[in-house]
Coordinates of C-alpha atoms in Angstrom, one line a residue:
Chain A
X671 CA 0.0 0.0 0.0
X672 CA 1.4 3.2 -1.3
X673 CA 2.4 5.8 1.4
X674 CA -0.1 8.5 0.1
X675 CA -2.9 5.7 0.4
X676 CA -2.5 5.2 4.1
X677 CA -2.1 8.6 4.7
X678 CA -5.5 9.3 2.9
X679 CA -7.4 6.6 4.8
X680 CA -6.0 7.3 8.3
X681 CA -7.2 11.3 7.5
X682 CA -10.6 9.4 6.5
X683 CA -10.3 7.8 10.0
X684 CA -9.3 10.8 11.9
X685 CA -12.0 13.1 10.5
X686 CA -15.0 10.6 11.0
X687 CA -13.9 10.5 14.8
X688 CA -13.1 13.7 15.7
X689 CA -16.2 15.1 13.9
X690 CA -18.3 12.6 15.1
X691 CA -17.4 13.2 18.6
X692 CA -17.6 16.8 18.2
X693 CA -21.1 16.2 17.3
X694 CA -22.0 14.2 20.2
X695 CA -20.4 17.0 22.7
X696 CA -22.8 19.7 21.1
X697 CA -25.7 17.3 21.3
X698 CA -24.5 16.5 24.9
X699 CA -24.5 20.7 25.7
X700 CA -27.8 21.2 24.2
X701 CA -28.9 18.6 26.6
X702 CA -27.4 20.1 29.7
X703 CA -28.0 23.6 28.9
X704 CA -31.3 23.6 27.1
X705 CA -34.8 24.6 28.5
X706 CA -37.1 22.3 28.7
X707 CA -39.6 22.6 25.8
X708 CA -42.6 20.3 25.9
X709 CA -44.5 20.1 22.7
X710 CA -48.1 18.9 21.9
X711 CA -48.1 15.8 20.3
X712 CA -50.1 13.1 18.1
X713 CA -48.4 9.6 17.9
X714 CA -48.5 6.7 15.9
X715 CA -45.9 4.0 15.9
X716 CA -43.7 2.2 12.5
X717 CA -40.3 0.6 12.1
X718 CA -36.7 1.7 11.0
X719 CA -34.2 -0.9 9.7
X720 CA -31.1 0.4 11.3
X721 CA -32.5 1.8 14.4
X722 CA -35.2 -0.2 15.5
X723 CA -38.9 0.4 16.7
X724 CA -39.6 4.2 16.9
X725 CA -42.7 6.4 16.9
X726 CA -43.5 8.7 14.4
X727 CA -44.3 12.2 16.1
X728 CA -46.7 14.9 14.6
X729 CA -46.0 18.0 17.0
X730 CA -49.2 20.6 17.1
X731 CA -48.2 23.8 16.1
X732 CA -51.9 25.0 15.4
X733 CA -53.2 26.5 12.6
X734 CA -50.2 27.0 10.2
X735 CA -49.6 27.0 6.0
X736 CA -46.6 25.4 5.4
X737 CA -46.9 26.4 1.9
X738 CA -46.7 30.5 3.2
X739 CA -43.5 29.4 5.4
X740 CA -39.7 30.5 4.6
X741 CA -38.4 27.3 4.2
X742 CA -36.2 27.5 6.9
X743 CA -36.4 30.0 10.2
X744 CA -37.7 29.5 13.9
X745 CA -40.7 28.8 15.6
X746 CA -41.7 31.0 18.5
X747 CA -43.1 29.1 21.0
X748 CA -44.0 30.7 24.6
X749 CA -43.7 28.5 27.6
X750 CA -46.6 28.1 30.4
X751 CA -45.6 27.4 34.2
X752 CA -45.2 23.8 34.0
X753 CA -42.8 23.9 30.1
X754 CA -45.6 23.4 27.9
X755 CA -45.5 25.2 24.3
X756 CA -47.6 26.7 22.5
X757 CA -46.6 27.9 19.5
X758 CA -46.7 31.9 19.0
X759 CA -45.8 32.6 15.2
X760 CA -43.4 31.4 12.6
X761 CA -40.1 34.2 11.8
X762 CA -37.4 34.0 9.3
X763 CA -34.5 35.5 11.6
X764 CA -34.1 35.0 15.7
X765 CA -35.6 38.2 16.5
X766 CA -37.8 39.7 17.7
X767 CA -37.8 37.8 20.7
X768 CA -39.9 38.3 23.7
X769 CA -38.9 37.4 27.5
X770 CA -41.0 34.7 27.6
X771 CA -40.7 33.0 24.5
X772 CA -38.2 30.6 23.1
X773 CA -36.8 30.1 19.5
X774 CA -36.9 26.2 18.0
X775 CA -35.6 26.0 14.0
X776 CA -37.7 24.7 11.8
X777 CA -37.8 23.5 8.3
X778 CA -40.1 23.0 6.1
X779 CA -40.3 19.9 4.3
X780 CA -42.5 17.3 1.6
X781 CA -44.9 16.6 5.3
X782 CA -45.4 20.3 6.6
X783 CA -43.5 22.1 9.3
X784 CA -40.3 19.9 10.5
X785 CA -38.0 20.8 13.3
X786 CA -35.7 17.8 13.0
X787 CA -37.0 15.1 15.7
X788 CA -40.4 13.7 14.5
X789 CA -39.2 10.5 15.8
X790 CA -38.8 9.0 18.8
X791 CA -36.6 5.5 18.9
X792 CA -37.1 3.2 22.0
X793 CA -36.2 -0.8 22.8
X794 CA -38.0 -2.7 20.8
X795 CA -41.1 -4.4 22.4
X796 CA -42.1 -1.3 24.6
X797 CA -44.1 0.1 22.0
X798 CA -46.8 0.4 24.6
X799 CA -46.1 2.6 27.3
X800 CA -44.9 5.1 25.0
X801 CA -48.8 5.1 23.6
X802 CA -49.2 7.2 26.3
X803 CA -47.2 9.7 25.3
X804 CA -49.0 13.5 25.2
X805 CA -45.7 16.0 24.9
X806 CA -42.2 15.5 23.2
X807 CA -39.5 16.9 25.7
X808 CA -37.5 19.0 23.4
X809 CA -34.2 20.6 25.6
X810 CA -33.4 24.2 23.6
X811 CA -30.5 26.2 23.2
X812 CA -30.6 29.8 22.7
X813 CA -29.7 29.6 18.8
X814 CA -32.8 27.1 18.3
X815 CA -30.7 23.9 18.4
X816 CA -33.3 21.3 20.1
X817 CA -32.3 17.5 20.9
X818 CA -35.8 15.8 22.1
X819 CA -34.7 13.9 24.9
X820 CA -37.7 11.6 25.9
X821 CA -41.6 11.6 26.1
X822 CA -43.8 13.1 29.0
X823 CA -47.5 11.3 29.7
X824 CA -50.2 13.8 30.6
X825 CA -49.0 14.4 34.1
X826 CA -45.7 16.0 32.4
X827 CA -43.9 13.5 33.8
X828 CA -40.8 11.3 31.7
X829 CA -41.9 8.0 31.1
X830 CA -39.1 5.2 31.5
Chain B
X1019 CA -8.3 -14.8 -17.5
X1020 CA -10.3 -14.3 -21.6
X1021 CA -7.2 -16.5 -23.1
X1022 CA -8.1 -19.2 -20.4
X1023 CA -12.0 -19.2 -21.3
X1024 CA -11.0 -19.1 -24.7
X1025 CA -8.8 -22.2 -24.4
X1026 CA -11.4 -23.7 -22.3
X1027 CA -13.8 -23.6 -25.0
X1028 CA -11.5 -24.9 -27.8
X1029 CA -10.7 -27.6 -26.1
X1030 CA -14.4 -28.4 -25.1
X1031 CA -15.3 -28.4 -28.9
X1032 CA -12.6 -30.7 -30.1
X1033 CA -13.3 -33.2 -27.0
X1034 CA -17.0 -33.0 -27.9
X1035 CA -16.9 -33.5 -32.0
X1036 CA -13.8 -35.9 -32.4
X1037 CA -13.2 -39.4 -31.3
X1038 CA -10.9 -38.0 -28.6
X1039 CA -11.4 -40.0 -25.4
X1040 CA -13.3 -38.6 -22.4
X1041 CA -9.4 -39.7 -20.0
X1042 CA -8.1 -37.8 -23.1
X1043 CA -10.1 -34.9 -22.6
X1044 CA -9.9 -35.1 -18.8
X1045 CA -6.1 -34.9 -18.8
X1046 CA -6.1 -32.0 -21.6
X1047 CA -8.1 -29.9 -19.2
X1048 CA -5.8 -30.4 -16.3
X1049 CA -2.6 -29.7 -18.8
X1050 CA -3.9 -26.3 -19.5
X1051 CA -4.9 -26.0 -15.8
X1052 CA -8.9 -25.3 -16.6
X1053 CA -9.8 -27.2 -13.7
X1054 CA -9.9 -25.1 -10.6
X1055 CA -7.4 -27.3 -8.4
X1056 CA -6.4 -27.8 -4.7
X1057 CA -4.4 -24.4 -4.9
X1058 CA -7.7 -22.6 -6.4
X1059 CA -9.5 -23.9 -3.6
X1060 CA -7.0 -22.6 -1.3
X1061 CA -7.3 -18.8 -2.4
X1062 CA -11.3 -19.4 -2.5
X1063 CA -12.3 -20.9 0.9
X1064 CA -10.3 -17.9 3.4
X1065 CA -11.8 -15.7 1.0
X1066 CA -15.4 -16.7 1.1
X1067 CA -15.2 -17.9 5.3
X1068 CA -13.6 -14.3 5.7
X1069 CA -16.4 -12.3 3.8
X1070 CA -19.4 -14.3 4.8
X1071 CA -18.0 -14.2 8.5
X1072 CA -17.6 -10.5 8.6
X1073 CA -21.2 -10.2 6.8
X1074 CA -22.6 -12.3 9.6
X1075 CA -20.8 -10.4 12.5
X1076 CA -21.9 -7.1 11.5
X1077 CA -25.4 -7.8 10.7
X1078 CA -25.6 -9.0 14.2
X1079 CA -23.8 -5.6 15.9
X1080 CA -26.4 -3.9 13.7
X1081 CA -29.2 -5.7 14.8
X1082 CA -27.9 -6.0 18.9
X1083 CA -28.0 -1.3 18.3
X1084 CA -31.0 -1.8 16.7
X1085 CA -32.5 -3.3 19.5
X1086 CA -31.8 0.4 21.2
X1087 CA -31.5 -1.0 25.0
X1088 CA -32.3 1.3 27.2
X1089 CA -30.1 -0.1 30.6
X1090 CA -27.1 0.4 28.2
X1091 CA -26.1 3.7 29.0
X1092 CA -25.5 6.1 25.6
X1093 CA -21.8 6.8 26.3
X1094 CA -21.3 2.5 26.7
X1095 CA -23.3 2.4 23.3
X1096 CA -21.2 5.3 21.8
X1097 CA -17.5 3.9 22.6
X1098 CA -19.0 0.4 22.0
X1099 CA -19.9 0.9 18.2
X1100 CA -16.4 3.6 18.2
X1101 CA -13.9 1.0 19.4
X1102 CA -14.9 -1.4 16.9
X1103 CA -15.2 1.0 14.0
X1104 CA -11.3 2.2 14.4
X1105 CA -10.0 -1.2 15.8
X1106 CA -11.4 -2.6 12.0
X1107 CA -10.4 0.2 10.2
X1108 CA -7.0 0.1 12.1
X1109 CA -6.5 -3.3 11.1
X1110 CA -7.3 -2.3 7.5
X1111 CA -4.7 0.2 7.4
X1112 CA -1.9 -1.0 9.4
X1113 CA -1.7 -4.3 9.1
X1114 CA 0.7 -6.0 7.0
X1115 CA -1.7 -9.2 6.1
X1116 CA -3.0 -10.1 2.9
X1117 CA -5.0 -7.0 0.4
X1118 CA -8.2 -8.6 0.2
X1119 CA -8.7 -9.5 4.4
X1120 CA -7.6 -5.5 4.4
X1121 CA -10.3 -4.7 2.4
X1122 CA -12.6 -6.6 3.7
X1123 CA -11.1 -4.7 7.0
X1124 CA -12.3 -1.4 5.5
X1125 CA -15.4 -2.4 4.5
X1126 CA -16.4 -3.8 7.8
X1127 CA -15.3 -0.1 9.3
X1128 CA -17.4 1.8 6.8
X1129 CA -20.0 -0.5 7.8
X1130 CA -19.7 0.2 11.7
X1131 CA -19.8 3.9 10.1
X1132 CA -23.3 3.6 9.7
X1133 CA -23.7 1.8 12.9
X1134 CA -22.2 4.8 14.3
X1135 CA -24.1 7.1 13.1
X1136 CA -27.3 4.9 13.8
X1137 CA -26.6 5.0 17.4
X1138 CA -25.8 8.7 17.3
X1139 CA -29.7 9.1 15.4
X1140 CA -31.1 6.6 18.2
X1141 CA -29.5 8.7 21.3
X1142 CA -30.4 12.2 19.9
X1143 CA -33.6 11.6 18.2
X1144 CA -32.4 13.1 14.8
X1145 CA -35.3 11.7 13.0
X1146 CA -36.1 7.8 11.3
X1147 CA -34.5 7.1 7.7
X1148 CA -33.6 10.7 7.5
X1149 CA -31.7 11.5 4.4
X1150 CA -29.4 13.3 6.2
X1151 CA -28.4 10.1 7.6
X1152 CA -27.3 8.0 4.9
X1153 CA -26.1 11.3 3.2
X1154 CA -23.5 12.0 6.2
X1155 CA -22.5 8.3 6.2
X1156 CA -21.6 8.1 2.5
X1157 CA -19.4 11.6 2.7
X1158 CA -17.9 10.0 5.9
X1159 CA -16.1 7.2 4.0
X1160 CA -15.9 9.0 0.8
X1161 CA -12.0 8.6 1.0
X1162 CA -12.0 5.5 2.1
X1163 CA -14.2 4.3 -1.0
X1164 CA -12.0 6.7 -3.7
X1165 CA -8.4 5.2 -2.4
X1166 CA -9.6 1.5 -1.2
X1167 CA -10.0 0.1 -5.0
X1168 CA -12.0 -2.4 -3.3
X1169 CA -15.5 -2.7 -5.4
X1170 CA -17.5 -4.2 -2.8
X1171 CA -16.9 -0.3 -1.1
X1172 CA -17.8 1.1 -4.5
X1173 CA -20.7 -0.8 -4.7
X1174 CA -21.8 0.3 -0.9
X1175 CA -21.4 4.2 -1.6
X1176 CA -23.3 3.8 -4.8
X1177 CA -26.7 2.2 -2.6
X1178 CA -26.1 5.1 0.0
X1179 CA -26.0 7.9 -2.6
X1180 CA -29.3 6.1 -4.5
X1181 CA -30.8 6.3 -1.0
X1182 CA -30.2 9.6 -0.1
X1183 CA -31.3 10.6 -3.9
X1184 CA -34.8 8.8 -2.7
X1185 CA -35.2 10.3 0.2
X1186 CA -34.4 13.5 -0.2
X1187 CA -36.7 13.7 -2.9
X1188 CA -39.3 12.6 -0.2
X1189 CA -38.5 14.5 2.6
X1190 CA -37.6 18.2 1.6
X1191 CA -40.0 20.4 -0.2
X1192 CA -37.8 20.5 -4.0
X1193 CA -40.7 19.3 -6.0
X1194 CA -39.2 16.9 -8.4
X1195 CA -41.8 14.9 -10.6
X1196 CA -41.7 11.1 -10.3
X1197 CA -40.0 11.5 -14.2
X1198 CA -37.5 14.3 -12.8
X1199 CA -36.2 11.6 -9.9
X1200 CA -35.9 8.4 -12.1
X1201 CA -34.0 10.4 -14.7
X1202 CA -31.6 12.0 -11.9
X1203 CA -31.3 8.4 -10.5
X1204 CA -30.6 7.2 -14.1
X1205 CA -27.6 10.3 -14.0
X1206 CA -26.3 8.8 -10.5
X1207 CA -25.8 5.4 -12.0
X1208 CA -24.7 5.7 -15.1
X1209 CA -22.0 8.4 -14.2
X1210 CA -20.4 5.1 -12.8
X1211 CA -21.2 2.7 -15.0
X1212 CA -19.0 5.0 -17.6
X1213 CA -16.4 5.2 -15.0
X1214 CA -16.0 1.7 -15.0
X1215 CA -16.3 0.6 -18.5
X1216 CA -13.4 3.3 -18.9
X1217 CA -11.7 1.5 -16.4
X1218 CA -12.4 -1.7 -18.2
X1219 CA -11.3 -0.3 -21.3
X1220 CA -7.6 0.8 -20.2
X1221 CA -7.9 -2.8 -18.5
X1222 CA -7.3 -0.6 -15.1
X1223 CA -11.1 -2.5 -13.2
X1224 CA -10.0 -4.3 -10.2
X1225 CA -10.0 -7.7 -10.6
X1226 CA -13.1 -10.3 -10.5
X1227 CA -15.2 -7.1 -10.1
X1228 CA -17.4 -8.1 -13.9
X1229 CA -20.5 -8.3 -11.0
X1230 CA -20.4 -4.3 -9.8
X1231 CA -20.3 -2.9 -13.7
X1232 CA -23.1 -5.4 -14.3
X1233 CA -25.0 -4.6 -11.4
X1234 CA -24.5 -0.7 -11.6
X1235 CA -25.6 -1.6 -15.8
X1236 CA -28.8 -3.1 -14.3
X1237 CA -29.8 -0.2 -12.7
X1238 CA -29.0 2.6 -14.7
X1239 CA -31.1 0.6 -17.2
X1240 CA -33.7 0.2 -15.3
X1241 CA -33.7 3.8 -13.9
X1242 CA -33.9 4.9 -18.0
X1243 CA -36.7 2.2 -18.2
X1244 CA -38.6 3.6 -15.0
X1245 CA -38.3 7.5 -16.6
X1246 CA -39.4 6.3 -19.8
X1247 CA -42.7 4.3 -18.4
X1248 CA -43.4 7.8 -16.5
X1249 CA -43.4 9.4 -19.4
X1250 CA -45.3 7.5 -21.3
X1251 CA -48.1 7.5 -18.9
X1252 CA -48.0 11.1 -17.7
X1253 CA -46.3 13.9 -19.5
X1254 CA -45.0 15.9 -16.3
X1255 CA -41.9 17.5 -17.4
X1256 CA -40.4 18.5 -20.7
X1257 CA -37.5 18.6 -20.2
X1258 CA -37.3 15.7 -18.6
X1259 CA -39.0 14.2 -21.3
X1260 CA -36.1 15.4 -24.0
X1261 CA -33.8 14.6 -22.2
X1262 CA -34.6 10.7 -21.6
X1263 CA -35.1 10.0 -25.2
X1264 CA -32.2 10.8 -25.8
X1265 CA -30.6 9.3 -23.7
X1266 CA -32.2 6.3 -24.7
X1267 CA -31.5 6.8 -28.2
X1268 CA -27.7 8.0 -27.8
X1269 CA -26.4 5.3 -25.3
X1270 CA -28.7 2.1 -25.8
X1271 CA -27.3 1.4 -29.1
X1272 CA -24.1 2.7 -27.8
X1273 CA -24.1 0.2 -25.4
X1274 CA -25.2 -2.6 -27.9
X1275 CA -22.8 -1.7 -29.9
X1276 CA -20.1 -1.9 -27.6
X1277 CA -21.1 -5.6 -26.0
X1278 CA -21.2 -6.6 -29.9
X1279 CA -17.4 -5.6 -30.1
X1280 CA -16.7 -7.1 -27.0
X1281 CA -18.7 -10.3 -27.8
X1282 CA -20.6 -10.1 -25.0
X1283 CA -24.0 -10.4 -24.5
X1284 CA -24.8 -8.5 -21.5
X1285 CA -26.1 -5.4 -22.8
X1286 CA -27.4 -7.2 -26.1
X1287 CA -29.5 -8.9 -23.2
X1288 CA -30.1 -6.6 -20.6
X1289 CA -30.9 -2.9 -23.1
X1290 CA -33.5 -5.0 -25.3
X1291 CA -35.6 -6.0 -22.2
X1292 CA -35.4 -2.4 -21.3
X1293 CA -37.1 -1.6 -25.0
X1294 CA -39.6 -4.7 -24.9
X1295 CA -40.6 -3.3 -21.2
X1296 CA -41.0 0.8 -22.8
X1297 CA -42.7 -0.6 -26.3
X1298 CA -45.0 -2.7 -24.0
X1299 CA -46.0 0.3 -21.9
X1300 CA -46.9 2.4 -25.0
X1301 CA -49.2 -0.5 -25.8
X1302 CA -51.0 -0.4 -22.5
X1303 CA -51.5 3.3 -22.4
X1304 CA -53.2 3.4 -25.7
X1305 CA -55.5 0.6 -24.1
X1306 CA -57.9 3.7 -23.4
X1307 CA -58.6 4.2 -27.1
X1308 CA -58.3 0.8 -28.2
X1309 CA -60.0 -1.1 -26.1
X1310 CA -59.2 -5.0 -25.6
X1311 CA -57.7 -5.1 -28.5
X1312 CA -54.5 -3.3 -27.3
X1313 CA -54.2 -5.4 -24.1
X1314 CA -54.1 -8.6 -26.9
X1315 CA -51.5 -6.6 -29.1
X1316 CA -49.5 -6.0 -26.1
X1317 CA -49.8 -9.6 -25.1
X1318 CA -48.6 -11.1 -28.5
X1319 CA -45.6 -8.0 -28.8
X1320 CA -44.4 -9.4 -25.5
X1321 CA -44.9 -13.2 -26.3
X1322 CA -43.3 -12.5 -30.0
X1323 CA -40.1 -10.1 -28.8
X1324 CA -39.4 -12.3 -25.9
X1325 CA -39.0 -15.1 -28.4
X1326 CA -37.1 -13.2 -31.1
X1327 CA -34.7 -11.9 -28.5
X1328 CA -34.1 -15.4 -26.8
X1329 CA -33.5 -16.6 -30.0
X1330 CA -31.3 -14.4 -30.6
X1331 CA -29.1 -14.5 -27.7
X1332 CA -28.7 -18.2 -28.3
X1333 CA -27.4 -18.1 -31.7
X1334 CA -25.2 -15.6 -31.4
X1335 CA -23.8 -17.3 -28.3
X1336 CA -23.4 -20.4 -29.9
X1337 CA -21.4 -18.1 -31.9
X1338 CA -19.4 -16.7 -29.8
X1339 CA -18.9 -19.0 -27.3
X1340 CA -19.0 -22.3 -29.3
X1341 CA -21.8 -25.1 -28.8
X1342 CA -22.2 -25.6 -24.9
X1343 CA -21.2 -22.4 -22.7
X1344 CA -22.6 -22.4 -19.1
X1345 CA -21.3 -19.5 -17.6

């Protein structure tokens, strides 16, 4: 194996590693720093290959067009006492911004208003007690970055 | 390798239509060493155990992440899938053993890749069979599948960029007509395909590697095919619509041409079923104005094209290849 060869696949190596793990440490912050964001939700349950049993997640952000959207901005959502969203307006940019309300991205994709988690993946087999399931627990940096980090039952509590 | 078939052949012909003895024949083979022997067998078998064993072990680390257990806590999962991916792809660079158990070293790595990133979609909830995904996977051993020469790599980047093709066209808002996406799938594959013909050409393909030209021929062709069934039934885009015919009417006797210089009958096979499938779907869309009638056409164009070709294909292999060829 020429020198040049190695060289490329240990950079190939290197990169996927360090940029992976650099990944996972901003996921990691988001987790740790975030506010807790808990969106409406309507569930129903498939299958990925890879991944394993997961349900498919249909937040509520009431009545929106997806079609008069930018295609990519933040939702404004404003937070009661006990974390629950409801969403305020859709804006291109991060501001304005009021006290009370926090800023989640969003896209817009082929099934409406996205923001990057409509999934949740569990074990496989405990399909059921996830059924339950009434908010998705985003945790939200101040940029918009969200990592949903579980499902809460009615009683906003995380259910394990 | 083509002088040995060729050899072969002869020597099958002359044992078959002379009064040569079948001990005659037998030894005849073994002198021009046609027989695969105990050596043959010895490249084959660590070969074969060594790819169907590393098959077997990773579909079973991706199905134990699958499984997504929740007492296994995320950073176990993480360094789990991590360790294995760069002790593989360690072994594939570093070590000094044979090229094909490197390879097959590499592979397994960019493999746990997608294991890696699986987990990393299972922990942080980024979303089921998200383009992204499969996208971030094949950039992440893009090197590895450029410098490796290994076509079993080439053949794995090539799924992952037809998958991310798919789904991105099903999960952002670009609106590409059904027509727009087979064509741009058509693009992906037969970029390739050209690649490795021109590697073929300037005798530079890899070797034993005849399968991943053939397969990425396959579907190219049937991409084409796909587009021009679309467009036959609906009319969505016209530019599309140019630009598939032709295609079809630049490269499929192109590549018939080219297998008929090559005396090979892969595309001479493969491109005329494409035609048979396109002609046959013009038949069925004028079934509206035509009534019964058409669906009978159609049924005695496919019965009477099917035949024409097969017989075809046989004489000109008997040609080519002499009375009896198997493979």
């Amino acid at each position: 194996m020429s020198k040049l060869k190695k060289i490329l696949l240990i950079v190939n190596l290197a990169l996927i590693v360090v940029l992976f793990n650099f990944s996972v440490y901003k996921k990691e912050q988001t987790l740790h720093n975030g506010t807790l964001v808990l969106m409406p939700l309507a569930p129903v349950d498939p299958r990925s290959l890879m991944q394993g049993d997961y349900m498919r997640l249909n937040y509520n952000y009431g009545e929106v067009n997806s079609g008069e959207l930018a295609k990519r901005g933040y939702c404004v959502v404003k937070l009661n006492d006990s974390n629950v969203a409801t969403v305020v307006r859709f804006q291109p940019s991060m501001k304005p911004l009021a006290t009370n309300e926090r800023l989640v991205k969003y896209f817009v994709g082929s099934a409406g208003v996205r923001i990057g988690a409509e999934s949740y993946f569990f074990e496989e087999g405990t399909a059921d007690k996830y059924a339950e399931a009434k908010y998705g627990a985003l945790r939200v940096d101040d940029k918009g970055n969200s990592v949903l980090h579980g499902l809460y039952d009615e009683n906003k509590r995380l259910i394990k | 390798m083509f002088q040995n078939r060729e050899t072969r052949e002869t020597t099958r012909i002359v044992a078959r239509h002379s009064n040569m003895s079948r001990p005659t024949g037998e030894a005849l083979y073994k002198k021009y060493s046609l027989f695969a022997d105990g050596n043959d067998w010895r490249r084959f078998v660590p070969i074969a155990l060594l790819s169907i064993g590393a098959a077997l072990t990773l579909s079973g680390i991706v199905f134990f992440f699958a499984y997504n257990w929740q007492d296994l806590p995320k950073a176990a999962k993480i360094a789990m899938v991590q360790v294995l991916m760069i002790a593989t792809a360690c072994y594939g660079i570093f070590s000094s053993g044979n090229k094909t158990a490197k390879n097959i070293a590499l592979m397994a790595a960019s493999i746990l890749t997608g294991a890696l990133f699986a987990v990393y979609g299972q922990i942080y909830q980024t979303g089921a069979d998200a383009y992204d995904f499969f996208l971030g996977w094949a950039v992440a051993i893009a090197i590895w599948v450029l410098v490796s020469g290994f076509p079993p790599l080439w053949a794995l980047e090539l799924i992952l960029l037809n998958l991310v093709t798919v789904l991105y066209a099903e999960q952002s808002n670009i609106e590409w007509d059904t027509s727009t996406l087979s064509l741009i799938l058509f693009i992906l594959n037969a970029v390739p395909l050209l690649i490795l013909e021109t590697l073929r050409y300037f005798k530079k393909l890899p070797e034993h590697s005849s399968w991943m030209l053939k397969a990425t021929a396959v579907a190219a062709v049937i991409a084409i095919t796909t587009t021009a069934i679309h467009i036959i039934f609906s009319r969505e885009n016209e530019s599309a619509t140019t630009a598939t015919w032709l295609f079809i009417v630049v490269l499929f006797p192109l590549a018939m041409w080219h297998s008929f210089r090559q005396r090979e009958l892969f595309y001479l096979a493969l491109i005329p079923f494409g035609i048979i499938i396109i002609i046959t779907a013009s038949f069925l869309k004028g079934i509206d104005d035509g009534g019964p009638a058409t669906l009978f056409l159609a049924g005695v164009f496919v019965i009477g094209s099917i035949t024409a070709l097969t017989y075809n294909l046989i004489r000109l292999n008997r040609k080519w290849h002499g009375a009896e060829q198997n493979n």
